Amino acid sequence: MEPHGPRESPGGPWEGSSLPGAWPSSALGQAFSQILHQFAGQESRRGKARNAALEDLAALLEAKECDRLFEGSDASLRGMPEMLGQVVKALGKYAAPAEEPEGRGDRHSEVAEKAAAVALLFLKLLRKVEAAKNSLVCPAWKTSLRPLAGPIYVFAVTHSLEQPWTSQRSQEVAGQVLALLLQVTDCGSVAGFLHGENEDEKGRFSAIMGLLKPELNKDSWKNNPATKYVFSWTLQKVTRPWLSQHLERILPPSLLISDDYQTENKILGVHCLHHIVLNVPAADLLQYNRAQVVYHALFNHLYTREHHLVQAVLLCLLDLFPVLEKALHWKGDGARPTTHCDEVLQLILTHMEPEHRLLLRRTYARNLAAFVKRLGILTVRHLKRLERVITGYLEVYDGPEEEARLKILETLKLLLQYTWPRVSCRLVVLLKALLKLICDVARDSSLTPECVKSALLEEATDCLILLDHCSSGRVKGLLAKIAHSCEDSQVGSCIRRVQQLSEGAPCDAT
């Protein structure tokens, strides 16, 4: 079947090719080179020329001559896989979303239409590979697939995820392309496709990172808005023990994305860094001071007021601390050195005291217990500021779910367990704060659900019991004076529970 006539330009169909050597000399090779030139040349920007090129390619893939594409035995077809790889890259670039000024999404529908048309062509091409794979006379199909798999994967991920430039149709067809690619390559999952299905098989992660590398430097990574998502999504699929060998490729782009001025990109970059921290051995992260670089990049984000970003950063830091502390050595002949966890907790407490934004207060309170648990007895270094934060947060109503106050009570319980020898001198302050909370909750007539009120009263009562243990029963003695005069049944119930459970308990709360 003959495609449309060639659309020559003065430079000829081979001008601008980056391939070494000569193109295939067959008529089939010349037809593909003409199509490649149409997408690479200036005329591809015109709608008619673009549509004609797609029609030419579709007709060419349906021709009987294309059944020999992956045979590998015909000398006239040498270099055809490389040429097809260039055609696939050109098609992916043609359907890629372009960066637009904020507030303009009028070209997104056009990108989705292009992607759907290109996906159908990729399905035809992959079916040719599958036919060659199932044929005993085509042993070279695997070698021929190598230059195609990476670009097709990048295209499929770009358009199968829900993004502004995708439509339901483009996502569906791109998903079919990815599924067929996995089927043709005998991979049961995307992870297997990337790192290899077994130890002897080399995965395609390096090749895909090589394709993305030119678009992941500081000057070009925003030219294609899909690149960061393809990188992040692909990175998340590769875990231990395969990820560490690619550290030099994946760490710089992750730091670059996290260092952007847009909060969305910062969060995406932090998620990439968190995945690296979780899946790369500590020894590799400590080498060349990489862990310190990641730490300082994350620490700088703690000055932001965006609660989603703060949440992502704190979770990443909590997993990074064990790595950083492997480099610290305490000889036991002096005070333990302050750690990165101390530094972060100090900054968090500084931000927590004056913070009035509810979402940020909840974020800080949600993660505070993990820091106390991480430091253990060393939390005594921050006890004075923790006392102020805890009593201050217990006073403020936090909405129907009361997330902040519940998390602060959880933190207080841990604090009493770890630092009990230093608690008795703070007995009066903590006792007043807990009793005030119990009275406020008991009198609360707002929309707070009863289950939340019950949880608050139970947690506060547990804190009173621990406080009594830490103070050698002094709480029980102070509460005895008000137990009989208390008119509120809920408050009285809490006090009686403290008196009953404190009897006979040891003063060592640990």
Coordinates of C-alpha atoms in Angstrom, one line a residue:
M1 CA 0.0 0.0 0.0
E2 CA 1.4 3.4 -1.0
P3 CA 1.3 6.3 1.4
H4 CA 0.8 9.8 0.3
G5 CA 3.5 11.4 -1.8
P6 CA 6.6 12.5 0.0
R7 CA 6.7 16.1 1.3
E8 CA 10.3 17.0 0.6
S9 CA 12.1 20.0 1.9
P10 CA 15.4 21.5 0.5
G11 CA 17.4 19.6 3.2
G12 CA 16.1 16.2 2.2
P13 CA 14.5 13.6 4.5
W14 CA 17.7 12.8 6.4
E15 CA 18.5 16.3 7.5
G16 CA 18.8 16.8 11.2
S17 CA 18.9 13.1 12.0
S18 CA 20.9 12.2 15.1
L19 CA 21.3 8.5 14.2
P20 CA 24.7 7.2 13.4
G21 CA 25.2 5.5 10.0
A22 CA 22.7 5.3 7.2
W23 CA 18.9 4.9 7.3
P24 CA 17.5 1.7 5.8
S25 CA 17.7 1.6 2.1
S26 CA 14.4 -0.2 1.5
A27 CA 11.3 1.5 0.2
L28 CA 9.8 0.8 3.7
G29 CA 12.7 2.6 5.4
Q30 CA 12.4 5.6 3.0
A31 CA 8.7 5.9 3.7
F32 CA 9.3 6.0 7.5
S33 CA 12.1 8.5 7.0
Q34 CA 9.7 10.8 5.1
I35 CA 7.2 10.6 7.9
L36 CA 9.8 11.3 10.4
H37 CA 10.9 14.4 8.4
Q38 CA 7.3 15.6 8.3
F39 CA 7.1 15.6 12.1
A40 CA 10.5 17.1 12.5
G41 CA 10.1 19.8 9.9
Q42 CA 8.4 23.2 9.9
E43 CA 5.4 21.9 8.0
S44 CA 4.4 19.7 10.9
R45 CA 3.1 22.8 12.6
R46 CA 0.3 23.1 10.0
G47 CA -2.8 21.1 10.8
K48 CA -3.3 19.6 7.3
A49 CA 0.3 18.4 7.0
R50 CA 0.2 17.0 10.6
N51 CA -3.0 15.0 9.9
A52 CA -1.7 13.8 6.6
A53 CA 1.5 12.5 8.3
L54 CA -0.6 10.6 10.8
E55 CA -2.7 9.1 8.0
D56 CA 0.4 8.1 6.2
L57 CA 1.8 6.4 9.2
A58 CA -1.4 4.6 10.0
A59 CA -1.6 3.4 6.4
L60 CA 2.0 2.3 6.5
L61 CA 1.5 0.3 9.6
E62 CA -1.4 -1.5 8.1
A63 CA 0.5 -2.4 4.9
K64 CA 1.6 -6.0 4.5
E65 CA 5.2 -4.9 4.1
C66 CA 5.2 -3.8 7.7
D67 CA 4.8 -7.5 8.8
R68 CA 8.6 -7.8 8.1
L69 CA 9.5 -4.9 10.4
F70 CA 10.8 -7.1 13.2
E71 CA 12.2 -10.0 11.4
G72 CA 15.7 -8.8 11.5
S73 CA 16.9 -11.1 8.8
D74 CA 16.6 -8.8 5.8
A75 CA 19.7 -6.7 5.2
S76 CA 17.6 -3.9 3.7
L77 CA 15.8 -3.5 7.0
R78 CA 18.9 -2.9 9.1
G79 CA 18.6 0.2 11.2
M80 CA 14.8 0.0 11.1
P81 CA 14.3 -0.4 14.9
E82 CA 16.4 2.7 15.5
M83 CA 14.4 4.6 12.9
L84 CA 11.1 3.4 14.5
G85 CA 12.5 4.6 17.8
Q86 CA 13.0 8.1 16.3
V87 CA 9.5 8.0 14.9
V88 CA 8.0 7.0 18.3
K89 CA 10.0 9.9 20.0
A90 CA 8.7 12.3 17.4
L91 CA 5.1 11.2 18.0
G92 CA 5.5 11.5 21.7
K93 CA 6.9 15.0 21.4
Y94 CA 4.1 15.9 19.0
A95 CA 1.4 14.8 21.5
A96 CA 3.2 16.3 24.6
P97 CA 1.6 19.1 26.5
A98 CA 3.3 22.5 26.2
E99 CA 3.8 25.0 29.0
E100 CA 1.1 27.7 28.9
P101 CA 0.6 31.0 30.8
E102 CA -1.4 30.5 34.0
G103 CA -5.1 30.6 33.5
R104 CA -5.0 29.4 29.9
G105 CA -6.1 25.8 29.3
D106 CA -7.6 26.2 25.8
R107 CA -5.1 23.9 24.2
H108 CA -5.5 21.0 26.6
S109 CA -8.4 19.5 24.5
E110 CA -6.2 19.7 21.4
V111 CA -3.4 17.8 23.3
A112 CA -5.9 15.1 24.4
E113 CA -7.0 14.6 20.8
K114 CA -3.4 14.3 19.6
A115 CA -2.7 11.8 22.3
A116 CA -5.6 9.7 21.4
A117 CA -4.6 9.6 17.8
V118 CA -1.0 8.8 18.6
A119 CA -2.0 6.1 21.1
L120 CA -3.9 4.2 18.4
L121 CA -0.8 4.2 16.2
F122 CA 1.3 2.9 19.1
L123 CA -1.3 0.1 19.6
K124 CA -0.9 -0.9 16.0
L125 CA 2.9 -0.9 16.2
L126 CA 2.9 -2.9 19.4
R127 CA 0.5 -5.5 17.9
K128 CA 3.1 -5.9 15.1
V129 CA 5.7 -6.6 17.8
E130 CA 3.4 -9.1 19.5
A131 CA 2.8 -10.9 16.2
A132 CA 6.5 -11.1 15.6
K133 CA 6.9 -12.4 19.1
N134 CA 4.4 -15.2 18.6
S135 CA 6.0 -16.2 15.3
L136 CA 8.9 -18.7 15.3
V137 CA 10.4 -17.1 12.3
C138 CA 11.0 -13.7 14.0
P139 CA 13.6 -14.2 16.7
A140 CA 14.8 -10.6 16.6
W141 CA 11.6 -9.0 18.0
K142 CA 13.1 -8.4 21.5
T143 CA 16.1 -6.5 20.1
S144 CA 13.8 -4.5 17.8
L145 CA 11.6 -3.6 20.7
R146 CA 14.4 -2.0 22.8
P147 CA 14.5 1.4 21.1
L148 CA 10.7 1.6 21.2
A149 CA 9.8 0.6 24.8
G150 CA 11.2 3.6 26.6
P151 CA 9.5 6.4 24.4
I152 CA 6.2 4.5 24.3
Y153 CA 6.3 4.1 28.1
V154 CA 6.9 7.8 28.6
F155 CA 4.0 8.6 26.3
A156 CA 1.7 6.2 28.0
V157 CA 2.4 7.5 31.5
T158 CA 2.1 11.1 30.3
H159 CA -1.4 10.6 29.1
S160 CA -2.8 7.8 31.3
L161 CA -2.7 9.8 34.5
E162 CA -5.5 12.3 35.2
Q163 CA -4.1 15.6 34.3
P164 CA -5.4 18.9 32.8
W165 CA -4.2 17.9 29.4
T166 CA -5.9 14.5 29.4
S167 CA -9.5 13.5 28.6
Q168 CA -11.3 10.3 29.5
R169 CA -10.7 9.0 26.0
S170 CA -7.0 9.8 25.9
Q171 CA -6.5 8.3 29.4
E172 CA -8.3 5.1 28.3
V173 CA -6.3 4.6 25.1
A174 CA -3.0 5.5 26.7
G175 CA -3.8 3.0 29.5
Q176 CA -4.3 0.4 26.8
V177 CA -0.9 1.3 25.3
L178 CA 0.8 0.8 28.7
A179 CA -1.0 -2.5 29.2
L180 CA -0.1 -3.9 25.8
L181 CA 3.6 -2.7 26.3
L182 CA 3.7 -4.8 29.5
Q183 CA 2.2 -7.7 27.8
V184 CA 4.6 -7.6 24.9
T185 CA 7.6 -7.3 27.2
D186 CA 6.4 -10.2 29.4
C187 CA 6.2 -8.0 32.5
G188 CA 3.6 -8.5 35.1
S189 CA 3.7 -5.0 36.4
V190 CA 5.2 -1.5 35.8
A191 CA 7.7 -2.2 38.5
G192 CA 8.9 -5.3 36.8
F193 CA 9.1 -3.5 33.5
L194 CA 11.4 -0.9 35.2
H195 CA 13.7 -3.0 37.3
G196 CA 13.4 -6.3 35.6
E197 CA 11.3 -9.3 36.4
N198 CA 14.2 -11.2 37.9
E199 CA 17.8 -10.7 39.0
D200 CA 19.3 -11.7 35.7
E201 CA 17.1 -9.4 33.6
K202 CA 18.1 -5.7 33.2
G203 CA 15.2 -3.3 33.6
R204 CA 14.5 -0.2 31.6
F205 CA 14.6 2.3 34.4
S206 CA 18.0 3.6 33.3
A207 CA 16.9 4.0 29.7
I208 CA 13.8 5.9 30.7
M209 CA 15.8 8.2 33.1
G210 CA 18.1 8.8 30.1
L211 CA 15.1 9.9 28.0
L212 CA 13.9 12.2 30.8
K213 CA 17.3 13.7 31.7
P214 CA 17.4 16.4 28.9
E215 CA 14.0 17.7 30.3
L216 CA 15.0 17.5 33.9
N217 CA 17.6 20.3 34.2
K218 CA 17.0 23.7 35.7
D219 CA 16.5 25.4 32.3
S220 CA 14.1 22.9 30.7
W221 CA 12.1 21.0 33.3
K222 CA 9.1 23.3 33.1
N223 CA 9.0 23.3 29.3
N224 CA 6.9 20.1 29.4
P225 CA 4.5 20.1 32.4
A226 CA 4.2 16.3 32.2
T227 CA 7.9 15.5 32.7
K228 CA 7.9 16.0 36.5
Y229 CA 4.8 13.7 36.9
V230 CA 6.3 11.0 34.7
F231 CA 9.6 11.2 36.7
S232 CA 7.8 11.1 40.1
W233 CA 5.4 8.3 39.1
T234 CA 8.2 6.2 37.6
L235 CA 10.4 6.8 40.6
Q236 CA 7.7 5.6 43.0
K237 CA 7.6 2.3 41.2
V238 CA 11.2 1.4 41.9
T239 CA 12.0 0.3 45.4
R240 CA 14.8 -1.5 47.3
P241 CA 17.2 -3.0 46.3
W242 CA 17.1 -1.6 42.8
L243 CA 16.9 2.1 43.5
S244 CA 20.3 2.7 45.0
Q245 CA 22.2 2.1 41.8
H246 CA 20.3 5.0 40.2
L247 CA 20.9 7.5 43.0
E248 CA 23.0 9.8 40.9
R249 CA 20.2 10.1 38.3
I250 CA 17.3 10.5 40.6
L251 CA 18.5 12.7 43.5
P252 CA 19.3 15.9 41.5
P253 CA 15.9 16.1 39.8
S254 CA 14.1 15.5 43.1
L255 CA 16.0 18.3 44.7
L256 CA 15.4 20.6 41.7
I257 CA 11.6 20.0 41.8
S258 CA 11.4 20.5 45.6
D259 CA 13.3 23.8 45.3
D260 CA 10.6 25.4 43.1
Y261 CA 8.6 28.4 44.2
Q262 CA 5.3 26.7 43.5
T263 CA 3.9 24.7 46.5
E264 CA 2.6 22.0 44.2
N265 CA 6.1 21.3 42.9
K266 CA 7.7 21.6 46.3
I267 CA 5.4 18.8 47.6
L268 CA 6.0 16.6 44.6
G269 CA 9.8 17.0 45.0
V270 CA 9.5 16.2 48.8
H271 CA 7.6 13.1 48.0
C272 CA 10.4 12.0 45.6
L273 CA 13.0 12.7 48.3
H274 CA 11.0 10.7 50.8
H275 CA 10.8 7.7 48.5
I276 CA 14.6 7.9 48.0
V277 CA 15.2 8.1 51.8
L278 CA 13.0 5.0 52.3
N279 CA 14.5 2.9 49.5
V280 CA 18.2 3.8 49.4
P281 CA 20.6 2.3 52.1
A282 CA 21.9 4.8 54.7
A283 CA 25.5 4.2 53.6
D284 CA 24.7 5.4 50.1
L285 CA 22.9 8.5 51.4
L286 CA 25.7 9.4 53.8
Q287 CA 28.3 9.1 51.1
Y288 CA 29.3 12.5 49.6
N289 CA 27.2 14.2 52.2
R290 CA 24.0 13.5 50.3
A291 CA 21.9 13.1 53.4
Q292 CA 22.9 16.5 54.7
V293 CA 22.0 18.1 51.4
V294 CA 18.6 16.5 51.6
Y295 CA 18.2 17.6 55.2
H296 CA 19.0 21.2 54.5
A297 CA 16.6 21.2 51.5
L298 CA 13.8 19.9 53.7
F299 CA 14.6 22.1 56.7
N300 CA 14.2 25.3 54.6
H301 CA 10.6 24.3 53.8
L302 CA 9.7 24.4 57.5
Y303 CA 9.4 28.2 57.3
T304 CA 6.4 27.9 54.9
R305 CA 2.8 28.4 56.0
E306 CA 1.4 25.7 53.6
H307 CA 0.2 22.9 55.8
H308 CA 0.3 20.2 53.1
L309 CA 4.0 21.0 52.5
V310 CA 4.8 21.0 56.2
Q311 CA 3.1 17.6 56.6
A312 CA 5.1 16.1 53.7
V313 CA 8.4 17.6 55.0
L314 CA 7.9 16.4 58.6
L315 CA 7.1 12.8 57.5
C316 CA 10.2 12.8 55.3
L317 CA 12.4 14.2 58.1
L318 CA 11.3 11.6 60.6
D319 CA 12.5 8.9 58.2
L320 CA 15.7 10.8 57.5
F321 CA 16.8 11.2 61.2
P322 CA 17.9 7.6 61.6
V323 CA 20.1 8.0 58.6
L324 CA 21.7 11.2 59.8
E325 CA 22.2 9.8 63.3
K326 CA 24.2 6.9 62.0
A327 CA 27.0 9.4 61.5
L328 CA 26.9 10.5 65.1
H329 CA 29.0 8.8 67.7
W330 CA 28.5 9.3 71.5
K331 CA 31.4 8.1 73.6
G332 CA 29.5 8.3 76.9
D333 CA 32.0 10.6 78.6
G334 CA 29.9 13.8 78.3
A335 CA 26.6 15.2 77.3
R336 CA 25.0 13.7 74.2
P337 CA 25.4 16.0 71.2
T338 CA 22.2 17.7 69.9
T339 CA 20.8 16.0 66.9
H340 CA 19.0 17.1 63.8
C341 CA 15.8 16.0 65.4
D342 CA 16.5 18.5 68.3
E343 CA 17.0 21.2 65.7
V344 CA 13.8 20.5 63.9
L345 CA 11.7 20.1 67.1
Q346 CA 13.1 23.5 68.4
L347 CA 11.9 25.2 65.2
I348 CA 8.5 23.5 65.3
L349 CA 7.9 24.6 68.8
T350 CA 8.9 28.1 67.9
H351 CA 6.3 28.1 65.1
M352 CA 3.6 26.4 67.2
E353 CA 3.4 28.9 70.1
P354 CA 2.0 31.9 68.1
E355 CA 0.4 29.9 65.3
H356 CA -3.3 30.7 64.9
R357 CA -4.1 28.9 61.6
L358 CA -6.2 25.8 62.4
L359 CA -4.8 23.7 59.6
L360 CA -1.2 24.4 60.5
R361 CA -1.9 23.9 64.2
R362 CA -3.4 20.4 63.4
T363 CA -0.4 19.6 61.2
Y364 CA 2.1 20.4 64.0
A365 CA 0.1 18.7 66.6
R366 CA -0.3 15.6 64.4
N367 CA 3.4 15.1 64.2
L368 CA 4.6 16.3 67.6
A369 CA 4.2 12.9 69.3
A370 CA 6.5 11.3 66.7
F371 CA 9.3 13.7 67.7
V372 CA 8.9 13.1 71.4
K373 CA 9.0 9.3 70.7
R374 CA 12.1 9.8 68.6
L375 CA 14.0 11.7 71.2
G376 CA 12.8 9.8 74.2
I377 CA 14.4 10.9 77.5
L378 CA 16.3 13.6 75.6
T379 CA 13.0 15.4 75.2
V380 CA 13.8 17.0 78.6
R381 CA 15.9 19.5 76.6
H382 CA 12.7 21.0 75.2
L383 CA 10.5 20.4 78.3
K384 CA 9.9 24.1 79.1
R385 CA 8.7 25.0 75.6
L386 CA 6.7 21.8 75.3
E387 CA 4.9 22.7 78.5
R388 CA 3.9 26.1 77.1
V389 CA 2.8 24.6 73.8
I390 CA 0.8 21.8 75.3
T391 CA -1.1 24.0 77.8
G392 CA -1.7 26.6 75.1
Y393 CA -3.2 24.1 72.6
L394 CA -5.3 22.4 75.3
E395 CA -7.1 25.7 75.8
V396 CA -8.2 26.2 72.2
Y397 CA -11.3 24.6 70.7
D398 CA -10.3 22.9 67.5
G399 CA -13.6 22.3 65.7
P400 CA -15.9 19.3 65.9
E401 CA -13.2 16.7 65.3
E402 CA -10.9 18.2 67.9
E403 CA -7.8 16.7 66.1
A404 CA -5.3 19.1 67.6
R405 CA -6.3 18.6 71.2
L406 CA -6.5 14.8 70.9
K407 CA -3.0 14.7 69.3
I408 CA -1.6 17.1 72.0
L409 CA -3.0 14.8 74.7
E410 CA -1.3 11.9 73.0
T411 CA 2.0 13.9 73.1
L412 CA 1.5 14.7 76.7
K413 CA 1.1 11.0 77.6
L414 CA 4.4 10.2 75.9
L415 CA 6.1 13.2 77.5
L416 CA 5.0 12.0 81.0
Q417 CA 6.3 8.5 80.3
Y418 CA 9.7 9.6 79.0
T419 CA 10.4 12.6 81.3
W420 CA 8.6 11.5 84.5
P421 CA 11.5 12.5 86.9
R422 CA 11.2 16.1 85.7
V423 CA 7.4 16.3 85.8
S424 CA 6.7 16.8 89.6
C425 CA 7.9 20.5 89.5
R426 CA 5.3 21.1 86.7
L427 CA 2.5 19.3 88.5
V428 CA 0.3 22.4 89.2
V429 CA 0.5 23.8 85.6
L430 CA -0.3 20.5 84.0
L431 CA -3.1 19.6 86.5
K432 CA -4.8 23.0 86.0
A433 CA -4.7 22.6 82.2
L434 CA -6.1 19.1 82.2
L435 CA -8.9 19.9 84.7
K436 CA -9.8 23.0 82.7
L437 CA -10.0 20.8 79.6
I438 CA -12.2 18.3 81.3
C439 CA -14.6 21.0 82.5
D440 CA -14.7 22.7 79.1
V441 CA -15.5 19.4 77.3
A442 CA -18.2 18.5 79.9
R443 CA -19.9 21.8 79.4
D444 CA -19.4 21.9 75.7
S445 CA -22.8 22.4 74.0
S446 CA -21.4 22.8 70.4
L447 CA -21.7 20.4 67.5
T448 CA -18.8 18.2 68.8
P449 CA -19.9 14.6 68.5
E450 CA -20.3 12.6 71.7
C451 CA -17.7 10.1 70.6
V452 CA -15.1 12.9 70.3
K453 CA -16.0 14.3 73.7
S454 CA -15.7 10.8 75.2
A455 CA -12.3 10.4 73.5
L456 CA -11.1 13.8 74.9
L457 CA -12.3 12.9 78.5
E458 CA -10.7 9.5 78.3
E459 CA -7.3 10.8 77.1
A460 CA -7.3 13.6 79.6
T461 CA -8.1 11.2 82.4
D462 CA -5.2 8.9 81.3
C463 CA -2.9 11.9 81.5
L464 CA -4.1 12.7 85.0
I465 CA -3.4 9.1 86.0
L466 CA 0.1 9.3 84.6
L467 CA 0.6 12.6 86.2
D468 CA -0.4 11.1 89.6
H469 CA 2.2 8.3 89.1
C470 CA 4.9 10.8 88.3
S471 CA 4.2 12.9 91.4
S472 CA 4.0 10.0 93.9
G473 CA 0.2 10.3 94.3
R474 CA 0.0 14.0 94.8
V475 CA -2.7 14.4 92.1
K476 CA -5.0 11.9 93.9
G477 CA -4.6 13.9 97.1
L478 CA -5.4 17.2 95.4
L479 CA -8.5 15.8 93.7
A480 CA -9.9 14.3 96.9
K481 CA -10.9 17.8 98.0
I482 CA -13.1 18.4 95.1
A483 CA -14.4 14.9 94.3
H484 CA -17.4 15.1 96.7
S485 CA -18.3 18.7 95.8
C486 CA -18.3 18.3 92.1
E487 CA -21.8 18.7 90.6
D488 CA -21.0 17.7 87.0
S489 CA -21.4 13.9 86.6
Q490 CA -18.8 13.7 83.8
V491 CA -16.2 15.6 85.7
G492 CA -16.9 13.6 88.8
S493 CA -16.6 10.3 86.9
C494 CA -13.2 11.3 85.6
I495 CA -11.9 12.2 89.0
R496 CA -13.2 9.0 90.6
R497 CA -11.5 7.0 87.8
V498 CA -8.2 8.7 88.6
Q499 CA -8.5 7.9 92.3
Q500 CA -9.4 4.3 91.7
L501 CA -6.7 3.5 89.1
S502 CA -4.0 5.4 91.0
E503 CA -4.3 3.3 94.1
G504 CA -1.4 1.0 94.5
A505 CA 0.3 2.1 91.3
P506 CA 4.1 2.6 91.3
C507 CA 5.4 6.1 91.1
D508 CA 7.7 5.1 88.2
A509 CA 5.6 5.7 85.1
T510 CA 8.1 4.1 82.8

